PDB file of C-alpha atoms in Angstrom:
ATOM      1  CA  MET Q   1     -14.193 -25.269 -21.780  1.00 67.00           C
ATOM      2  CA  ILE Q   2     -10.588 -24.105 -22.403  1.00 79.00           C
ATOM      3  CA  TYR Q   3      -9.644 -22.842 -25.831  1.00 76.00           C
ATOM      4  CA  ILE Q   4      -6.294 -22.452 -27.508  1.00 80.00           C
ATOM      5  CA  HIS Q   5      -5.840 -19.203 -29.399  1.00 81.00           C
ATOM      6  CA  TYR Q   6      -3.578 -19.487 -32.406  1.00 77.00           C
ATOM      7  CA  PHE Q   7      -2.893 -17.527 -35.558  1.00 76.00           C
ATOM      8  CA  ASP Q   8      -3.849 -19.124 -38.885  1.00 71.00           C
ATOM      9  CA  PRO Q   9      -1.578 -17.656 -41.622  1.00 68.00           C
ATOM     10  CA  GLU Q  10      -3.869 -18.849 -44.454  1.00 67.00           C
ATOM     11  CA  LEU Q  11      -6.945 -16.980 -42.974  1.00 66.00           C
ATOM     12  CA  THR Q  12      -4.636 -14.282 -41.478  1.00 69.00           C
ATOM     13  CA  THR Q  13      -6.886 -14.339 -38.435  1.00 76.00           C
ATOM     14  CA  TRP Q  14      -6.784 -15.685 -34.821  1.00 78.00           C
ATOM     15  CA  GLN Q  15      -8.587 -18.996 -34.400  1.00 77.00           C
ATOM     16  CA  GLN Q  16      -9.644 -21.080 -31.521  1.00 77.00           C
ATOM     17  CA  ARG Q  17      -9.607 -24.822 -30.709  1.00 76.00           C
ATOM     18  CA  GLN Q  18     -10.433 -26.865 -27.687  1.00 75.00           C
ATOM     19  CA  VAL Q  19      -7.471 -27.667 -25.426  1.00 72.00           C
ATOM     20  CA  THR Q  20      -8.029 -31.369 -26.231  1.00 67.00           C
ATOM     21  CA  GLN Q  21      -6.926 -30.603 -29.830  1.00 62.00           C
ATOM     22  CA  LEU Q  22      -3.516 -29.494 -28.747  1.00 64.00           C
ATOM     23  CA  THR Q  23      -1.192 -31.450 -30.988  1.00 60.00           C
ATOM     24  CA  ASN Q  24       2.462 -31.115 -32.126  1.00 57.00           C
ATOM     25  CA  GLU Q  25       1.142 -30.005 -35.428  1.00 54.00           C
ATOM     26  CA  LEU Q  26      -0.799 -27.185 -33.805  1.00 57.00           C
ATOM     27  CA  ARG Q  27       2.281 -26.255 -31.729  1.00 57.00           C
ATOM     28  CA  LEU Q  28       4.024 -25.440 -34.995  1.00 55.00           C
ATOM     29  CA  SER Q  29       1.462 -22.588 -35.351  1.00 60.00           C
ATOM     30  CA  ALA Q  30       3.145 -20.758 -32.485  1.00 68.00           C
ATOM     31  CA  PRO Q  31       2.528 -18.545 -30.637  1.00 83.00           C
ATOM     32  CA  LEU Q  32      -0.347 -20.203 -28.775  1.00 85.00           C
ATOM     33  CA  TRP Q  33      -2.286 -18.759 -25.836  1.00 88.00           C
ATOM     34  CA  LEU Q  34      -4.363 -20.744 -23.274  1.00 89.00           C
ATOM     35  CA  ASP Q  35      -6.485 -18.717 -20.925  1.00 89.00           C
ATOM     36  CA  LEU Q  36      -7.208 -20.565 -17.659  1.00 89.00           C
ATOM     37  CA  SER Q  37      -8.821 -17.701 -15.793  1.00 87.00           C
ATOM     38  CA  GLU Q  38     -12.233 -19.381 -15.892  1.00 85.00           C
ATOM     39  CA  ALA Q  39     -11.049 -22.919 -15.872  1.00 85.00           C
ATOM     40  CA  SER Q  40     -11.995 -25.484 -13.193  1.00 86.00           C
ATOM     41  CA  SER Q  41      -9.453 -27.287 -11.085  1.00 87.00           C
ATOM     42  CA  ASP Q  42      -9.812 -30.508 -13.190  1.00 87.00           C
ATOM     43  CA  GLU Q  43      -9.251 -28.556 -16.391  1.00 84.00           C
ATOM     44  CA  GLU Q  44      -6.206 -26.891 -14.976  1.00 86.00           C
ATOM     45  CA  GLN Q  45      -4.755 -30.248 -13.930  1.00 88.00           C
ATOM     46  CA  GLN Q  46      -5.529 -31.674 -17.374  1.00 85.00           C
ATOM     47  CA  VAL Q  47      -3.448 -28.837 -19.043  1.00 86.00           C
ATOM     48  CA  MET Q  48      -0.611 -29.232 -16.588  1.00 87.00           C
ATOM     49  CA  GLN Q  49      -0.371 -32.940 -17.226  1.00 86.00           C
ATOM     50  CA  MET Q  50      -0.698 -32.568 -20.971  1.00 84.00           C
ATOM     51  CA  LEU Q  51       2.269 -30.146 -21.069  1.00 84.00           C
ATOM     52  CA  ALA Q  52       4.340 -32.110 -18.534  1.00 85.00           C
ATOM     53  CA  ILE Q  53       4.500 -29.169 -16.155  1.00 88.00           C
ATOM     54  CA  ALA Q  54       6.510 -29.851 -12.933  1.00 88.00           C
ATOM     55  CA  PRO Q  55       4.219 -30.416  -9.942  1.00 89.00           C
ATOM     56  CA  THR Q  56       5.775 -27.599  -7.810  1.00 90.00           C
ATOM     57  CA  ILE Q  57       5.304 -25.053 -10.686  1.00 91.00           C
ATOM     58  CA  ALA Q  58       1.842 -26.307 -11.442  1.00 90.00           C
ATOM     59  CA  GLU Q  59       0.863 -25.962  -7.769  1.00 91.00           C
ATOM     60  CA  ASP Q  60       2.124 -22.377  -7.625  1.00 91.00           C
ATOM     61  CA  PHE Q  61       0.529 -21.427 -10.958  1.00 91.00           C
ATOM     62  CA  THR Q  62      -3.009 -22.769  -9.990  1.00 89.00           C
ATOM     63  CA  ARG Q  63      -2.964 -20.983  -6.610  1.00 88.00           C
ATOM     64  CA  GLN Q  64      -5.372 -17.927  -6.425  1.00 84.00           C
ATOM     65  CA  ARG Q  65      -3.188 -16.081  -3.917  1.00 87.00           C
ATOM     66  CA  HIS Q  66       0.554 -16.239  -4.230  1.00 88.00           C
ATOM     67  CA  PRO Q  67       3.196 -13.521  -3.783  1.00 91.00           C
ATOM     68  CA  PRO Q  68       5.055 -12.423  -6.932  1.00 93.00           C
ATOM     69  CA  LYS Q  69       7.828 -14.882  -7.878  1.00 92.00           C
ATOM     70  CA  PHE Q  70       9.751 -16.316 -10.731  1.00 93.00           C
ATOM     71  CA  GLU Q  71      10.632 -19.990 -11.198  1.00 91.00           C
ATOM     72  CA  ALA Q  72      11.849 -21.993 -14.134  1.00 88.00           C
ATOM     73  CA  GLN Q  73      11.980 -25.574 -15.251  1.00 84.00           C
ATOM     74  CA  ALA Q  74      13.436 -27.203 -18.452  1.00 81.00           C
ATOM     75  CA  ASP Q  75      10.758 -25.954 -20.889  1.00 84.00           C
ATOM     76  CA  PHE Q  76       8.373 -23.653 -19.030  1.00 89.00           C
ATOM     77  CA  SER Q  77       8.975 -20.544 -16.874  1.00 92.00           C
ATOM     78  CA  LEU Q  78       6.522 -19.397 -14.169  1.00 93.00           C
ATOM     79  CA  LEU Q  79       6.136 -15.538 -13.624  1.00 94.00           C
ATOM     80  CA  ILE Q  80       3.598 -14.421 -10.968  1.00 95.00           C
ATOM     81  CA  LEU Q  81       2.838 -10.654 -10.835  1.00 95.00           C
ATOM     82  CA  ARG Q  82       0.404  -8.525  -8.880  1.00 94.00           C
ATOM     83  CA  GLY Q  83      -1.333  -5.444 -10.354  1.00 94.00           C
ATOM     84  CA  TYR Q  84      -3.294  -2.804  -8.432  1.00 94.00           C
ATOM     85  CA  ALA Q  85      -7.000  -3.161  -9.202  1.00 92.00           C
ATOM     86  CA  ASP Q  86      -8.702  -0.661  -6.822  1.00 91.00           C
ATOM     87  CA  ALA Q  87      -9.774   2.879  -7.883  1.00 88.00           C
ATOM     88  CA  ASP Q  88      -7.569   4.681  -5.341  1.00 88.00           C
ATOM     89  CA  PHE Q  89      -5.680   4.167  -2.174  1.00 89.00           C
ATOM     90  CA  THR Q  90      -8.540   4.718   0.292  1.00 86.00           C
ATOM     91  CA  GLU Q  91      -8.885   1.052   0.752  1.00 86.00           C
ATOM     92  CA  PHE Q  92      -7.245  -2.168  -0.466  1.00 88.00           C
ATOM     93  CA  THR Q  93      -9.524  -5.042  -1.424  1.00 86.00           C
ATOM     94  CA  ARG Q  94      -7.222  -7.488  -3.238  1.00 87.00           C
ATOM     95  CA  SER Q  95      -4.622  -7.381  -5.914  1.00 89.00           C
ATOM     96  CA  ALA Q  96      -5.011  -8.449  -9.479  1.00 92.00           C
ATOM     97  CA  GLN Q  97      -3.198 -11.748  -9.608  1.00 93.00           C
ATOM     98  CA  VAL Q  98      -1.423 -12.492 -12.868  1.00 94.00           C
ATOM     99  CA  ASN Q  99      -0.036 -15.990 -13.272  1.00 94.00           C
ATOM    100  CA  LEU Q 100       1.991 -16.593 -16.480  1.00 94.00           C
ATOM    101  CA  LEU Q 101       3.357 -19.940 -17.468  1.00 93.00           C
ATOM    102  CA  PHE Q 102       5.284 -19.648 -20.773  1.00 92.00           C
ATOM    103  CA  SER Q 103       7.757 -21.315 -23.050  1.00 88.00           C
ATOM    104  CA  ARG Q 104       9.061 -20.185 -26.449  1.00 85.00           C
ATOM    105  CA  ASP Q 105       5.736 -21.054 -28.210  1.00 86.00           C
ATOM    106  CA  ILE Q 106       3.004 -21.320 -25.510  1.00 88.00           C
ATOM    107  CA  LEU Q 107       1.603 -18.815 -23.087  1.00 91.00           C
ATOM    108  CA  ILE Q 108      -0.752 -20.063 -20.327  1.00 91.00           C
ATOM    109  CA  SER Q 109      -2.299 -17.272 -18.285  1.00 92.00           C
ATOM    110  CA  LYS Q 110      -4.485 -17.216 -15.231  1.00 92.00           C
ATOM    111  CA  VAL Q 111      -5.741 -13.710 -14.325  1.00 92.00           C
ATOM    112  CA  LEU Q 112      -7.856 -13.022 -11.229  1.00 92.00           C
ATOM    113  CA  CYS Q 113      -8.919  -9.371 -11.383  1.00 91.00           C
ATOM    114  CA  HIS Q 114     -12.168  -7.828  -9.942  1.00 90.00           C
ATOM    115  CA  GLU Q 115     -11.738  -4.610 -12.007  1.00 90.00           C
ATOM    116  CA  PRO Q 116     -13.165  -5.187 -15.442  1.00 91.00           C
ATOM    117  CA  GLN Q 117     -11.194  -2.542 -17.387  1.00 92.00           C
ATOM    118  CA  LEU Q 118      -7.882  -3.846 -15.928  1.00 92.00           C
ATOM    119  CA  ALA Q 119      -8.998  -7.427 -16.550  1.00 91.00           C
ATOM    120  CA  VAL Q 120      -9.304  -6.641 -20.232  1.00 90.00           C
ATOM    121  CA  LEU Q 121      -5.817  -5.140 -20.381  1.00 92.00           C
ATOM    122  CA  LEU Q 122      -4.360  -8.126 -18.648  1.00 92.00           C
ATOM    123  CA  LYS Q 123      -4.825 -10.340 -21.705  1.00 89.00           C
ATOM    124  CA  PRO Q 124      -2.387 -10.662 -24.616  1.00 88.00           C
ATOM    125  CA  GLN Q 125      -3.033  -8.296 -27.552  1.00 83.00           C
ATOM    126  CA  LEU Q 126      -3.778 -10.735 -30.387  1.00 80.00           C
ATOM    127  CA  SER Q 127      -2.558  -8.921 -33.455  1.00 72.00           C
ATOM    128  CA  THR Q 128      -1.054  -9.866 -36.882  1.00 65.00           C
ATOM    129  CA  GLY Q 129       2.154  -7.844 -36.407  1.00 59.00           C
ATOM    130  CA  ILE Q 130       5.692  -9.047 -36.408  1.00 56.00           C
ATOM    131  CA  ASN Q 131       5.919  -8.672 -32.570  1.00 63.00           C
ATOM    132  CA  ASN Q 132       3.240 -11.195 -32.005  1.00 75.00           C
ATOM    133  CA  THR Q 133       5.346 -13.595 -29.945  1.00 85.00           C
ATOM    134  CA  VAL Q 134       4.947 -15.176 -26.486  1.00 88.00           C
ATOM    135  CA  LEU Q 135       7.743 -13.098 -25.078  1.00 90.00           C
ATOM    136  CA  GLU Q 136       6.128  -9.897 -26.432  1.00 90.00           C
ATOM    137  CA  TRP Q 137       2.889 -11.003 -24.671  1.00 91.00           C
ATOM    138  CA  VAL Q 138       4.726 -11.480 -21.412  1.00 93.00           C
ATOM    139  CA  LYS Q 139       6.509  -8.155 -21.865  1.00 93.00           C
ATOM    140  CA  GLN Q 140       3.120  -6.458 -22.613  1.00 93.00           C
ATOM    141  CA  LEU Q 141       1.445  -7.931 -19.512  1.00 94.00           C
ATOM    142  CA  THR Q 142       4.399  -6.992 -17.319  1.00 95.00           C
ATOM    143  CA  LEU Q 143       4.281  -3.426 -18.499  1.00 94.00           C
ATOM    144  CA  THR Q 144       0.415  -3.354 -17.924  1.00 95.00           C
ATOM    145  CA  VAL Q 145       0.934  -4.612 -14.344  1.00 95.00           C
ATOM    146  CA  SER Q 146       3.402  -1.757 -13.655  1.00 94.00           C
ATOM    147  CA  GLY Q 147       1.061   0.737 -15.308  1.00 93.00           C
ATOM    148  CA  SER Q 148      -1.808  -0.282 -13.038  1.00 94.00           C
ATOM    149  CA  TYR Q 149       0.177   1.295 -10.185  1.00 94.00           C
ATOM    150  CA  LEU Q 150       1.681   4.289 -11.934  1.00 92.00           C
ATOM    151  CA  GLY Q 151      -1.452   6.274 -12.920  1.00 90.00           C
ATOM    152  CA  LYS Q 152      -2.892   5.915  -9.384  1.00 91.00           C
ATOM    153  CA  LEU Q 153       0.364   6.857  -7.625  1.00 92.00           C
ATOM    154  CA  LEU Q 154       0.648  10.032  -9.793  1.00 90.00           C
ATOM    155  CA  SER Q 155      -2.927  10.943  -8.977  1.00 89.00           C
ATOM    156  CA  PHE Q 156      -2.296  10.328  -5.318  1.00 90.00           C
ATOM    157  CA  GLU Q 157       0.644  12.806  -5.356  1.00 88.00           C
ATOM    158  CA  ASP Q 158      -1.903  15.615  -5.868  1.00 86.00           C
ATOM    159  CA  GLU Q 159      -4.369  14.141  -3.325  1.00 87.00           C
ATOM    160  CA  LEU Q 160      -1.447  13.998  -0.791  1.00 87.00           C
ATOM    161  CA  SER Q 161      -0.593  17.624  -1.359  1.00 86.00           C
ATOM    162  CA  GLU Q 162      -4.198  18.658  -0.666  1.00 85.00           C
ATOM    163  CA  LEU Q 163      -4.318  16.444   2.416  1.00 84.00           C
ATOM    164  CA  GLU Q 164      -1.067  18.083   3.708  1.00 83.00           C
ATOM    165  CA  ASP Q 165      -2.651  21.529   3.263  1.00 81.00           C
ATOM    166  CA  HIS Q 166      -5.787  20.510   5.124  1.00 81.00           C
ATOM    167  CA  MET Q 167      -3.707  19.113   7.935  1.00 78.00           C
ATOM    168  CA  LEU Q 168      -1.738  22.335   8.282  1.00 74.00           C
ATOM    169  CA  ARG Q 169      -4.838  24.467   8.281  1.00 76.00           C
ATOM    170  CA  ASN Q 170      -7.427  22.445  10.182  1.00 77.00           C
ATOM    171  CA  GLY Q 171      -6.242  18.955  11.109  1.00 71.00           C
ATOM    172  CA  ASP Q 172      -8.798  16.747  12.831  1.00 80.00           C
ATOM    173  CA  ASP Q 173      -9.341  13.140  13.842  1.00 79.00           C
ATOM    174  CA  GLU Q 174     -11.161  12.352  10.608  1.00 82.00           C
ATOM    175  CA  LEU Q 175      -8.109  13.408   8.433  1.00 83.00           C
ATOM    176  CA  MET Q 176      -5.961  11.408  10.806  1.00 84.00           C
ATOM    177  CA  ALA Q 177      -7.996   8.272  10.191  1.00 85.00           C
ATOM    178  CA  SER Q 178      -7.788   8.831   6.404  1.00 87.00           C
ATOM    179  CA  MET Q 179      -3.977   9.121   6.682  1.00 87.00           C
ATOM    180  CA  MET Q 180      -3.764   5.910   8.633  1.00 89.00           C
ATOM    181  CA  ARG Q 181      -5.872   4.034   5.923  1.00 90.00           C
ATOM    182  CA  TYR Q 182      -3.619   5.438   3.261  1.00 91.00           C
ATOM    183  CA  ARG Q 183      -0.527   4.258   5.086  1.00 91.00           C
ATOM    184  CA  SER Q 184      -1.977   0.806   5.501  1.00 91.00           C
ATOM    185  CA  VAL Q 185      -2.652   0.552   1.751  1.00 93.00           C
ATOM    186  CA  LEU Q 186       0.674   1.890   0.739  1.00 93.00           C
ATOM    187  CA  ARG Q 187       2.459  -0.525   3.025  1.00 93.00           C
ATOM    188  CA  LYS Q 188       0.745  -3.486   1.223  1.00 93.00           C
ATOM    189  CA  VAL Q 189       1.350  -1.993  -2.158  1.00 94.00           C
ATOM    190  CA  ASN Q 190       4.972  -1.364  -1.246  1.00 94.00           C
ATOM    191  CA  ARG Q 191       5.362  -5.055  -0.376  1.00 94.00           C
ATOM    192  CA  ASN Q 192       4.033  -6.272  -3.675  1.00 94.00           C
ATOM    193  CA  LEU Q 193       6.290  -3.882  -5.564  1.00 95.00           C
ATOM    194  CA  ALA Q 194       9.342  -4.985  -3.586  1.00 95.00           C
ATOM    195  CA  TYR Q 195       8.822  -8.593  -4.598  1.00 94.00           C
ATOM    196  CA  GLN Q 196       8.456  -7.664  -8.269  1.00 95.00           C
ATOM    197  CA  LYS Q 197      11.408  -5.262  -8.181  1.00 94.00           C
ATOM    198  CA  ASP Q 198      13.604  -8.032  -6.730  1.00 94.00           C
ATOM    199  CA  ILE Q 199      12.508 -10.523  -9.453  1.00 93.00           C
ATOM    200  CA  PHE Q 200      14.024  -8.423 -12.221  1.00 93.00           C
ATOM    201  CA  ALA Q 201      16.941  -7.237 -10.029  1.00 92.00           C
ATOM    202  CA  ASP Q 202      17.899 -10.827  -9.692  1.00 90.00           C
ATOM    203  CA  ALA Q 203      17.547 -11.403 -13.430  1.00 89.00           C
ATOM    204  CA  MET Q 204      19.806  -8.432 -14.149  1.00 87.00           C
ATOM    205  CA  TYR Q 205      22.618  -9.286 -11.826  1.00 85.00           C
ATOM    206  CA  GLU Q 206      22.637 -13.102 -11.569  1.00 83.00           C
ATOM    207  CA  VAL Q 207      24.886 -14.937 -13.993  1.00 77.00           C
ATOM    208  CA  GLN Q 208      22.812 -17.252 -16.325  1.00 81.00           C
ATOM    209  CA  HIS Q 209      19.464 -16.243 -14.793  1.00 85.00           C
ATOM    210  CA  PRO Q 210      16.588 -17.994 -16.736  1.00 86.00           C
ATOM    211  CA  LEU Q 211      14.839 -14.756 -17.426  1.00 87.00           C
ATOM    212  CA  SER Q 212      17.944 -13.348 -19.185  1.00 83.00           C
ATOM    213  CA  GLY Q 213      17.516 -16.226 -21.680  1.00 83.00           C
ATOM    214  CA  HIS Q 214      14.034 -14.883 -22.571  1.00 85.00           C
ATOM    215  CA  PHE Q 215      14.534 -11.057 -22.495  1.00 88.00           C
ATOM    216  CA  THR Q 216      17.383  -8.748 -23.424  1.00 88.00           C
ATOM    217  CA  ASN Q 217      19.246  -6.862 -20.744  1.00 89.00           C
ATOM    218  CA  THR Q 218      17.553  -3.687 -21.934  1.00 91.00           C
ATOM    219  CA  ASP Q 219      14.057  -5.191 -21.421  1.00 92.00           C
ATOM    220  CA  LEU Q 220      15.037  -6.498 -17.886  1.00 92.00           C
ATOM    221  CA  ARG Q 221      16.502  -3.131 -16.969  1.00 93.00           C
ATOM    222  CA  ASP Q 222      13.262  -1.437 -18.174  1.00 94.00           C
ATOM    223  CA  PHE Q 223      11.141  -3.784 -16.021  1.00 94.00           C
ATOM    224  CA  TYR Q 224      13.390  -3.287 -13.018  1.00 94.00           C
ATOM    225  CA  GLU Q 225      13.507   0.507 -13.360  1.00 95.00           C
ATOM    226  CA  LYS Q 226       9.702   0.684 -13.599  1.00 95.00           C
ATOM    227  CA  PHE Q 227       9.035  -1.327 -10.512  1.00 96.00           C
ATOM    228  CA  GLU Q 228      11.977   0.377  -8.634  1.00 95.00           C
ATOM    229  CA  ARG Q 229      10.437   3.677  -9.410  1.00 95.00           C
ATOM    230  CA  LEU Q 230       7.067   2.603  -8.218  1.00 96.00           C
ATOM    231  CA  HIS Q 231       8.567   1.138  -5.060  1.00 96.00           C
ATOM    232  CA  SER Q 232      10.477   4.384  -4.440  1.00 95.00           C
ATOM    233  CA  MET Q 233       7.275   6.420  -4.910  1.00 94.00           C
ATOM    234  CA  THR Q 234       5.332   4.341  -2.425  1.00 95.00           C
ATOM    235  CA  ASP Q 235       8.232   4.669   0.056  1.00 94.00           C
ATOM    236  CA  MET Q 236       8.248   8.502  -0.411  1.00 94.00           C
ATOM    237  CA  TYR Q 237       4.469   8.783   0.052  1.00 93.00           C
ATOM    238  CA  TYR Q 238       4.451   6.522   3.010  1.00 92.00           C
ATOM    239  CA  ASP Q 239       7.171   8.696   4.640  1.00 92.00           C
ATOM    240  CA  GLN Q 240       5.244  11.915   3.879  1.00 90.00           C
ATOM    241  CA  LEU Q 241       2.154  10.381   5.511  1.00 89.00           C
ATOM    242  CA  SER Q 242       4.183   9.295   8.488  1.00 88.00           C
ATOM    243  CA  ASP Q 243       5.534  12.813   8.851  1.00 86.00           C
ATOM    244  CA  LEU Q 244       1.978  14.223   8.699  1.00 85.00           C
ATOM    245  CA  VAL Q 245       0.787  11.721  11.352  1.00 84.00           C
ATOM    246  CA  HIS Q 246       3.711  12.576  13.546  1.00 81.00           C
ATOM    247  CA  GLY Q 247       3.168  16.309  13.071  1.00 80.00           C
ATOM    248  CA  TYR Q 248      -0.496  15.929  13.955  1.00 79.00           C
ATOM    249  CA  MET Q 249       0.368  13.927  16.989  1.00 79.00           C
ATOM    250  CA  SER Q 250       3.005  16.544  18.021  1.00 78.00           C
ATOM    251  CA  THR Q 251       0.559  19.346  17.506  1.00 75.00           C
ATOM    252  CA  THR Q 252      -2.059  17.559  19.543  1.00 77.00           C
ATOM    253  CA  SER Q 253       0.398  16.796  22.266  1.00 80.00           C
ATOM    254  CA  HIS Q 254       1.458  20.457  22.386  1.00 73.00           C
ATOM    255  CA  GLN Q 255      -2.212  21.587  22.674  1.00 77.00           C
ATOM    256  CA  ILE Q 256      -2.739  19.069  25.452  1.00 81.00           C
ATOM    257  CA  ASN Q 257       0.365  20.351  27.244  1.00 81.00           C
ATOM    258  CA  GLU Q 258      -0.878  23.956  26.932  1.00 80.00           C
ATOM    259  CA  ARG Q 259      -4.212  22.946  28.484  1.00 83.00           C
ATOM    260  CA  MET Q 260      -2.476  21.071  31.225  1.00 86.00           C
ATOM    261  CA  LYS Q 261      -0.298  24.025  31.920  1.00 82.00           C
ATOM    262  CA  VAL Q 262      -3.356  26.256  32.478  1.00 83.00           C
ATOM    263  CA  LEU Q 263      -4.942  23.657  34.764  1.00 86.00           C
ATOM    264  CA  THR Q 264      -1.658  23.281  36.632  1.00 85.00           C
ATOM    265  CA  MET Q 265      -1.454  27.087  37.237  1.00 84.00           C
ATOM    266  CA  VAL Q 266      -5.055  27.127  38.399  1.00 85.00           C
ATOM    267  CA  SER Q 267      -4.352  24.270  40.759  1.00 87.00           C
ATOM    268  CA  THR Q 268      -1.164  25.948  42.031  1.00 84.00           C
ATOM    269  CA  ILE Q 269      -3.106  29.078  42.873  1.00 85.00           C
ATOM    270  CA  PHE Q 270      -6.019  27.281  44.606  1.00 87.00           C
ATOM    271  CA  ILE Q 271      -3.925  24.766  46.644  1.00 88.00           C
ATOM    272  CA  PRO Q 272      -2.793  27.335  49.293  1.00 87.00           C
ATOM    273  CA  LEU Q 273      -6.213  28.931  49.242  1.00 87.00           C
ATOM    274  CA  THR Q 274      -7.859  25.578  49.864  1.00 88.00           C
ATOM    275  CA  PHE Q 275      -5.311  24.903  52.650  1.00 87.00           C
ATOM    276  CA  LEU Q 276      -6.331  28.220  54.391  1.00 84.00           C
ATOM    277  CA  ALA Q 277      -9.972  27.530  53.951  1.00 86.00           C
ATOM    278  CA  GLY Q 278      -9.427  23.998  55.357  1.00 85.00           C
ATOM    279  CA  VAL Q 279      -7.518  25.251  58.373  1.00 83.00           C
ATOM    280  CA  TYR Q 280     -10.217  27.903  59.304  1.00 80.00           C
ATOM    281  CA  GLY Q 281     -12.977  25.419  58.646  1.00 82.00           C
ATOM    282  CA  MET Q 282     -11.963  23.044  61.402  1.00 83.00           C
ATOM    283  CA  ASN Q 283     -14.298  24.695  63.997  1.00 77.00           C
ATOM    284  CA  PHE Q 284     -12.060  24.181  67.106  1.00 79.00           C
ATOM    285  CA  HIS Q 285     -13.226  26.317  70.050  1.00 77.00           C
ATOM    286  CA  ASN Q 286      -9.651  27.251  71.035  1.00 79.00           C
ATOM    287  CA  MET Q 287      -8.572  28.752  67.789  1.00 79.00           C
ATOM    288  CA  PRO Q 288      -7.058  32.143  68.689  1.00 80.00           C
ATOM    289  CA  GLU Q 289      -8.017  33.786  65.310  1.00 76.00           C
ATOM    290  CA  LEU Q 290     -11.705  33.214  66.001  1.00 74.00           C
ATOM    291  CA  SER Q 291     -11.666  36.099  68.357  1.00 77.00           C
ATOM    292  CA  PHE Q 292     -10.413  38.668  65.775  1.00 78.00           C
ATOM    293  CA  ALA Q 293     -13.152  41.056  64.863  1.00 78.00           C
ATOM    294  CA  ASN Q 294     -11.773  41.476  61.341  1.00 82.00           C
ATOM    295  CA  GLY Q 295     -10.168  37.995  60.963  1.00 80.00           C
ATOM    296  CA  TYR Q 296     -12.558  36.987  58.127  1.00 81.00           C
ATOM    297  CA  PHE Q 297     -11.619  40.028  55.998  1.00 84.00           C
ATOM    298  CA  ILE Q 298      -7.925  39.702  56.875  1.00 83.00           C
ATOM    299  CA  THR Q 299      -8.015  36.104  55.678  1.00 83.00           C
ATOM    300  CA  LEU Q 300      -9.729  37.048  52.388  1.00 85.00           C
ATOM    301  CA  VAL Q 301      -7.129  39.762  51.852  1.00 88.00           C
ATOM    302  CA  ILE Q 302      -4.242  37.214  52.446  1.00 86.00           C
ATOM    303  CA  MET Q 303      -5.892  34.729  50.032  1.00 85.00           C
ATOM    304  CA  LEU Q 304      -6.244  37.510  47.430  1.00 89.00           C
ATOM    305  CA  PHE Q 305      -2.581  38.486  47.741  1.00 88.00           C
ATOM    306  CA  ILE Q 306      -1.609  34.840  47.472  1.00 87.00           C
ATOM    307  CA  GLY Q 307      -3.589  34.464  44.255  1.00 85.00           C
ATOM    308  CA  LEU Q 308      -2.327  37.698  42.662  1.00 88.00           C
ATOM    309  CA  GLY Q 309       1.178  36.909  43.728  1.00 86.00           C
ATOM    310  CA  SER Q 310       1.031  33.486  42.098  1.00 85.00           C
ATOM    311  CA  LEU Q 311      -0.217  35.071  38.920  1.00 84.00           C
ATOM    312  CA  ALA Q 312       2.539  37.678  39.015  1.00 86.00           C
ATOM    313  CA  TRP Q 313       5.160  34.983  39.490  1.00 83.00           C
ATOM    314  CA  PHE Q 314       3.852  33.030  36.517  1.00 81.00           C
ATOM    315  CA  LYS Q 315       3.949  36.158  34.388  1.00 82.00           C
ATOM    316  CA  PHE Q 316       7.462  36.885  35.496  1.00 81.00           C
ATOM    317  CA  LYS Q 317       8.528  33.334  34.479  1.00 77.00           C
ATOM    318  CA  ASN Q 318       6.679  33.802  31.041  1.00 79.00           C
ATOM    319  CA  TRP Q 319       4.559  30.718  31.825  1.00 74.00           C
ATOM    320  CA  TRP Q 320       1.476  32.502  30.419  1.00 69.00           C
TER     321      TRP Q 320
END
């Protein structure tokens, strides 16, 4: 069952009525809040038809997964935001989807969030103060969405510093895998923040944008700057992780090259020795050297000088 939350000035408390009791008289008790987070599809359609919501906006509002966007019709505006609901950036399960359909006197919200504490914050604060308006609710929810990223990004800054120190001291494949997971999560977060930043950037710079009719330019600039800062932070952290990944790959490649250099030098020394051993291992009867009494020892001495000479040449070239 869907309930309408409204403030009763006589009782000075917030009251509830069933959505079927939404009348013009009740709409005079603005602001009103309808929470469709637990509503069925039929109930959602009932509300959309009752308030004459345009089909395209109604379809976007009722979707469980939709990228952040803003759209307006004559009476209602649709604002879809995405908050960050995971504990940290080690993995990304799904975003907190916040769908807001609002007019001057009615707010309809649909919040899909798997994190209980954030889900509580993504509800309008029903108070008796003078700022208890639909636009203040939308402003509060927008700031809550931006705040869901900020605290975790600030905590990740310290974690990233420790990760960088570990990589410089003793990098390994496990840390490399952690950095790749972080990069993947930050890329998804960055995409969500870019959408939301662009929503408020358009509202600031477009002439007669619908959002500018709801919020002051100061509020829009505040929203934009918050999401722009978050977007810049994710860009910076992603670049730092990329530098660490490239640094680890470069170090690993250098270590491999050093090992290959040693193997190459060993191969270079033993190739002529193997050639000599191959020549004198052919067992032809007419080989002149077979008649030398000290041929075996002479060949060993030659092979020894070849090996030592190769090592001396490598040392002279500073190859080891």
